[in-house]
Short mmCIF file of C-alpha atoms in Angstrom, two decimals:
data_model
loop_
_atom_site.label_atom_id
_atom_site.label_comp_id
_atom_site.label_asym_id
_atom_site.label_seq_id
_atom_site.Cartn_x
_atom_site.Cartn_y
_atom_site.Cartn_z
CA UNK A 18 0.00 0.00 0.00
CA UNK A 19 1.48 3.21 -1.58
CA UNK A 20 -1.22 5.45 -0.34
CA UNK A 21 -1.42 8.53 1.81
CA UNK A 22 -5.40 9.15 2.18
CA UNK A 23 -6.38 12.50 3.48
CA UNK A 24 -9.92 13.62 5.04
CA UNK A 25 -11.92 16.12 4.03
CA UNK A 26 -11.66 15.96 0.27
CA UNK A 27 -13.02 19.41 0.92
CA UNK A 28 -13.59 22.02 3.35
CA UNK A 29 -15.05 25.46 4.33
CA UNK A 30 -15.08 27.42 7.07
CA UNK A 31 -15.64 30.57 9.18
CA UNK A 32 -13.09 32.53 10.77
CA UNK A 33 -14.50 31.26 14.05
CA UNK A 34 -14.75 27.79 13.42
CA UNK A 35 -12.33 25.12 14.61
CA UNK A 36 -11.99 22.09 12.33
CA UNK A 37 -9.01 19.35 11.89
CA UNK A 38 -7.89 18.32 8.86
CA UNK A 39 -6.53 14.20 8.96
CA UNK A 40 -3.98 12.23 6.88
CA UNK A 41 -2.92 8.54 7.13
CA UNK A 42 0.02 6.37 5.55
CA UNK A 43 0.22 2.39 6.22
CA UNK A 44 3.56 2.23 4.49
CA UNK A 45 6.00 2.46 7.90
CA UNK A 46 7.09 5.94 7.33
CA UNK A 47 8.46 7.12 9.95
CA UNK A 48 7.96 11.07 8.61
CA UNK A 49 5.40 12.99 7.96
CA UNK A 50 4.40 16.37 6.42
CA UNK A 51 2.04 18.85 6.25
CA UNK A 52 2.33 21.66 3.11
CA UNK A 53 0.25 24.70 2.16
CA UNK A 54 -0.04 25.24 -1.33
CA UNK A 55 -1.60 28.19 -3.17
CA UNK A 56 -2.43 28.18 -6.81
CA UNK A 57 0.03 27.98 -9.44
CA UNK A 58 2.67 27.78 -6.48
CA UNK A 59 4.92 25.10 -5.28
CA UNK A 60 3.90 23.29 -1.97
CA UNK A 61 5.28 25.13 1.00
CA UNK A 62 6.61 23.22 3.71
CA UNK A 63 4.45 24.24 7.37
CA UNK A 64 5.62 21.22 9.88
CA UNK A 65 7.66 17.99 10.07
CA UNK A 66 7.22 15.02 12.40
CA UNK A 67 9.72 12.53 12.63
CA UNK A 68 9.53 9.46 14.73
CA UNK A 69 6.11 11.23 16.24
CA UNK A 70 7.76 14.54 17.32
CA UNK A 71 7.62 17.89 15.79
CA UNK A 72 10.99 18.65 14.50
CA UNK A 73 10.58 21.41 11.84
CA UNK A 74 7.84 23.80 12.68
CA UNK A 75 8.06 26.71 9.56
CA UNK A 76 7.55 29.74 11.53
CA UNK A 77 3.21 28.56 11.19
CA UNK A 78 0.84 30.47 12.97
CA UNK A 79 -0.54 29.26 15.67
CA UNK A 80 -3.61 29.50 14.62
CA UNK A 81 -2.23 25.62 12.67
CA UNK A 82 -1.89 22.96 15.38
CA UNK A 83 -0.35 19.65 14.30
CA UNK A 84 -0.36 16.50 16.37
CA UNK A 85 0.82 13.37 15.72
CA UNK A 86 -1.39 10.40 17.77
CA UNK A 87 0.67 7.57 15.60
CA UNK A 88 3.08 6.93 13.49
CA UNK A 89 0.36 6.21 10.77
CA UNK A 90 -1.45 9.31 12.06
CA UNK A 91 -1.52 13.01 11.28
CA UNK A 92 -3.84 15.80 12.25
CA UNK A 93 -4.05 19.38 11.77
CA UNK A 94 -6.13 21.65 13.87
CA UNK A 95 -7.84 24.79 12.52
CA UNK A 96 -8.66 27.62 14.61
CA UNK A 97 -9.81 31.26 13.86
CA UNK A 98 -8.41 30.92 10.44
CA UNK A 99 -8.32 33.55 7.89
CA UNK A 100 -9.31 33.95 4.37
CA UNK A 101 -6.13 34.19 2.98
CA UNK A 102 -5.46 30.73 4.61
CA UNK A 103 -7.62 29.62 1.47
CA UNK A 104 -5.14 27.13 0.00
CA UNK A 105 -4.73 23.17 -0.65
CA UNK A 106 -3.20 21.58 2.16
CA UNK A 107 -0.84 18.17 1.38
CA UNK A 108 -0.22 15.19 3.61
CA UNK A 109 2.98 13.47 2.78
CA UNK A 110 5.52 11.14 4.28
CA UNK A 111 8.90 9.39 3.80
CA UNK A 112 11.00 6.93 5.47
CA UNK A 113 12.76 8.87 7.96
CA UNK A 114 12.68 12.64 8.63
CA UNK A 115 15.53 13.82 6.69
CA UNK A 116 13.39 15.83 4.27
CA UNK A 117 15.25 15.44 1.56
CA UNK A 118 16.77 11.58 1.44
CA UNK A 119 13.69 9.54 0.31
CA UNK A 120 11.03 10.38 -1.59
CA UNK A 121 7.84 11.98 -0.26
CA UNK A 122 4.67 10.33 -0.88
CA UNK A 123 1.60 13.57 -0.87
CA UNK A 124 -2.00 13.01 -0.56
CA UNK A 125 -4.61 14.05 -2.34
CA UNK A 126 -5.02 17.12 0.30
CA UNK A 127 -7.82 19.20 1.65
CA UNK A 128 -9.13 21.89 -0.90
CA UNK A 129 -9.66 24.66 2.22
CA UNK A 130 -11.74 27.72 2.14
CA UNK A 131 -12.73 30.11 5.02
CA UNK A 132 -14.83 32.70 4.47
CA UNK B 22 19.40 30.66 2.21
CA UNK B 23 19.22 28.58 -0.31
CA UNK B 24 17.78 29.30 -3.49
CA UNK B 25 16.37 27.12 -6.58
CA UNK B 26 15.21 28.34 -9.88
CA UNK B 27 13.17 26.85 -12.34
CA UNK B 28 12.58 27.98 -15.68
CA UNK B 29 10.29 28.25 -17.67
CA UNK B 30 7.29 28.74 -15.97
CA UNK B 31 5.03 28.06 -18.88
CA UNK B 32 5.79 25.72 -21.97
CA UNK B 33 2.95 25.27 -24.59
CA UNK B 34 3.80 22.86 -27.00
CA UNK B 35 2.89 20.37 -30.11
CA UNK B 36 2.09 17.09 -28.70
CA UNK B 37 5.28 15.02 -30.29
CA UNK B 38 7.51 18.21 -29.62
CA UNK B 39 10.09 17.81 -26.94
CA UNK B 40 10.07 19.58 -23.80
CA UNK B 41 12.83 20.57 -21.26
CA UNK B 42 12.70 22.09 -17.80
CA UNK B 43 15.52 23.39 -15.70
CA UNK B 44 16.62 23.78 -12.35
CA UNK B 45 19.30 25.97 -11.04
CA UNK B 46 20.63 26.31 -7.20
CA UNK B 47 22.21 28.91 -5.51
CA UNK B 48 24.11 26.53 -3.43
CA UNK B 49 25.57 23.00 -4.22
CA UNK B 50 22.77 20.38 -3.88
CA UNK B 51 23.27 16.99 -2.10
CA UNK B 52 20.57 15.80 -3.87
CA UNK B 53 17.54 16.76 -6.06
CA UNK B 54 13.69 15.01 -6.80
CA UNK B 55 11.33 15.92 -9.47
CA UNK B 56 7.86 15.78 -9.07
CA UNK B 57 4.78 15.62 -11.46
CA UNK B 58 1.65 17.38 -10.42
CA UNK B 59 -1.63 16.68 -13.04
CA UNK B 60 -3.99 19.40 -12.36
CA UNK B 61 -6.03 19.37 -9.78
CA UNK B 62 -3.61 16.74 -8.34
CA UNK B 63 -1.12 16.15 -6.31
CA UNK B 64 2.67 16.02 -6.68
CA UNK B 65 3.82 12.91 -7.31
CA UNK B 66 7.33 12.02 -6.89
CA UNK B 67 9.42 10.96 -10.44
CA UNK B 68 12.99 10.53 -9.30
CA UNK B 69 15.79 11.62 -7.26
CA UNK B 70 19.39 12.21 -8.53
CA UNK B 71 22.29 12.24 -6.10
CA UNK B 72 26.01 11.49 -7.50
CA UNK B 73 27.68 14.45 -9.44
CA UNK B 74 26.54 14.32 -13.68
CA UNK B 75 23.98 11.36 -13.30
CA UNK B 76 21.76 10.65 -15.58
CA UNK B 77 18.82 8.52 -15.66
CA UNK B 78 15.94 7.56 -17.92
CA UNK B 79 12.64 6.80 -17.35
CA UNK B 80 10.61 5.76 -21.04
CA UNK B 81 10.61 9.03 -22.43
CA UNK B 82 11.81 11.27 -19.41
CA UNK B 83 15.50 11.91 -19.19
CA UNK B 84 16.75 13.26 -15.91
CA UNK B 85 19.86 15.03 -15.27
CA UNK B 86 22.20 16.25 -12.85
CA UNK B 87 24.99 18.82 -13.57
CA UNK B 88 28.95 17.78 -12.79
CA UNK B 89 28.82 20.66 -9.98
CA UNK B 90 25.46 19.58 -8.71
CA UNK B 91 24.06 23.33 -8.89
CA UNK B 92 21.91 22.66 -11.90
CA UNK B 93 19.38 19.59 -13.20
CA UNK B 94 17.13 19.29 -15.75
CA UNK B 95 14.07 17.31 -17.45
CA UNK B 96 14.00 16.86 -20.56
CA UNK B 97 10.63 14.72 -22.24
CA UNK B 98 10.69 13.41 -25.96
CA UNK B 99 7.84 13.38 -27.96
CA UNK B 100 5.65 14.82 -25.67
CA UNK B 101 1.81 13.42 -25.14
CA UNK B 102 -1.28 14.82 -23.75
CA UNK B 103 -0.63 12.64 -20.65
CA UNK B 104 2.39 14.51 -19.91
CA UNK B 105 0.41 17.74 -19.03
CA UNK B 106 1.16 18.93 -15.51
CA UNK B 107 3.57 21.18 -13.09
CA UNK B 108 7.24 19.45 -13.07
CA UNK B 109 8.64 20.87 -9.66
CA UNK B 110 12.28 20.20 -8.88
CA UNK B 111 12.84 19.64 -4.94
CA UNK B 112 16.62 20.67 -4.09
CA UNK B 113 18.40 19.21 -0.91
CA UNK B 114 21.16 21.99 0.36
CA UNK B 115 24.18 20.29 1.13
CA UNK B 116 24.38 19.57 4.71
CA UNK B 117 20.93 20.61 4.86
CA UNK B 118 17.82 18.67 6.36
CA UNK B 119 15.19 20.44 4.22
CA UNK B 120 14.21 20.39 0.71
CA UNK B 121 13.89 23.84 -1.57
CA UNK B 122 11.03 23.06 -4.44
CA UNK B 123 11.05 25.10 -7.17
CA UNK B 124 8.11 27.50 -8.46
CA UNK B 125 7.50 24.76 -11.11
CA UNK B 126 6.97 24.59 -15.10
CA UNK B 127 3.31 24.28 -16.05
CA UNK B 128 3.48 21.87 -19.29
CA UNK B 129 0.72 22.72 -21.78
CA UNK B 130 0.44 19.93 -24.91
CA UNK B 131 -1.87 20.71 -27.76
CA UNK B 132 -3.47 17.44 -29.55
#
């Protein structure tokens, strides 16, 4: 199983909702991802989690809260978001949390809007 | 900090025209990784290229990396409609722990 699955497909929200956004691997990566991406833009790198702890956190708002339950497991907690957060947001993982050794495997990520 | 550049941005062509992207680093790269990104996808990892002028193939994709691993490029023959999609190169600084992507080249092919 080569598959990172990510839930919602889809999202919107108000700027004072809270909402989590969920990815899953079965493939015994031990690092995961979570990227922003903004039309016609290159995913931007917003947290790492290697071996279930945070170890790259991209100077991300807190307004994003990661967690990590599992190694299988990744969640991302929305809170009083803004529009401009209006972006797709990718799940990936590789083998060990040296970004750049392996290759990443993304999700199909979360189309988000808050309005 | 480091810095990768990909040109072009855009490339329209004729399908059964070749197409080449490039990649260019401020800083010597350990490593790099393309990616392919359909629309309304997501990326979707091609290959990585690590030892100093490597090349490597892949049907009609040929991948390379420059003798002073600053630079790579793609290069597709005889492009098809299935080829259509952002090609992002992913830099890895040497003795860095975090990859640079580049903005990407949006591939347009025209039946």
């Amino acid at each position: 199983d080569t598959e990172v699955t990510q839930t919602p497909k889809h999202l919107v929200m108000g700027m004072t909702n809270k909402k989590s956004l969920k990815c899953e691997q079965h493939m015994g990566h031990r690092a995961m991802y979570w990227y922003k991406q903004k039309a016609k833009k290159p995913p931007e790198l917003m947290f790492v989690y290697s071996y279930e702890k945070l170890s790259i956190n991209e100077s991300v708002p807190s307004r994003f809260s990661p967690e990590c339950p599992n190694s299988s497991l990744l969640n991302l907690h929305l809170h009083a978001l803004q529009p401009e957060d209006s972006a797709l947001y990718l799940c990936a993982s590789s083998q060990s949390g040296w970004q750049g050794a392996y290759e990443q495997y993304f999700g199909p990520g979360t189309r988000l809007t808050v309005t | 900090g480091q810095q990768v550049m990909q040109i072009p941005q855009y490339q329209h062509v004729q399908e059964g025209e070749d197409f080449t992207t490039y990649c260019n680093s401020s800083t010597t790269l350990s490593n790099i990784q393309w990616y392919k990104q359909r629309p309304g996808g997501h990326p979707v990892f091609l290959i990585q290229l690590v030892k100093s002028g490597e090349v490597k193939k892949q049907k009609r994709l040929t991948f390379q990396f420059g003798e002073a691993k600053k630079n790579s490029s793609l290069h597709i023959t005889a492009t098809q409609t299935t080829d259509v999609g952002t090609y992002f190169c992913a830099g890895l600084g040497a003795g860095s722990y975090q990859l640079t992507f580049g903005k990407g080249t949006k591939l347009s092919v025209i039946p």
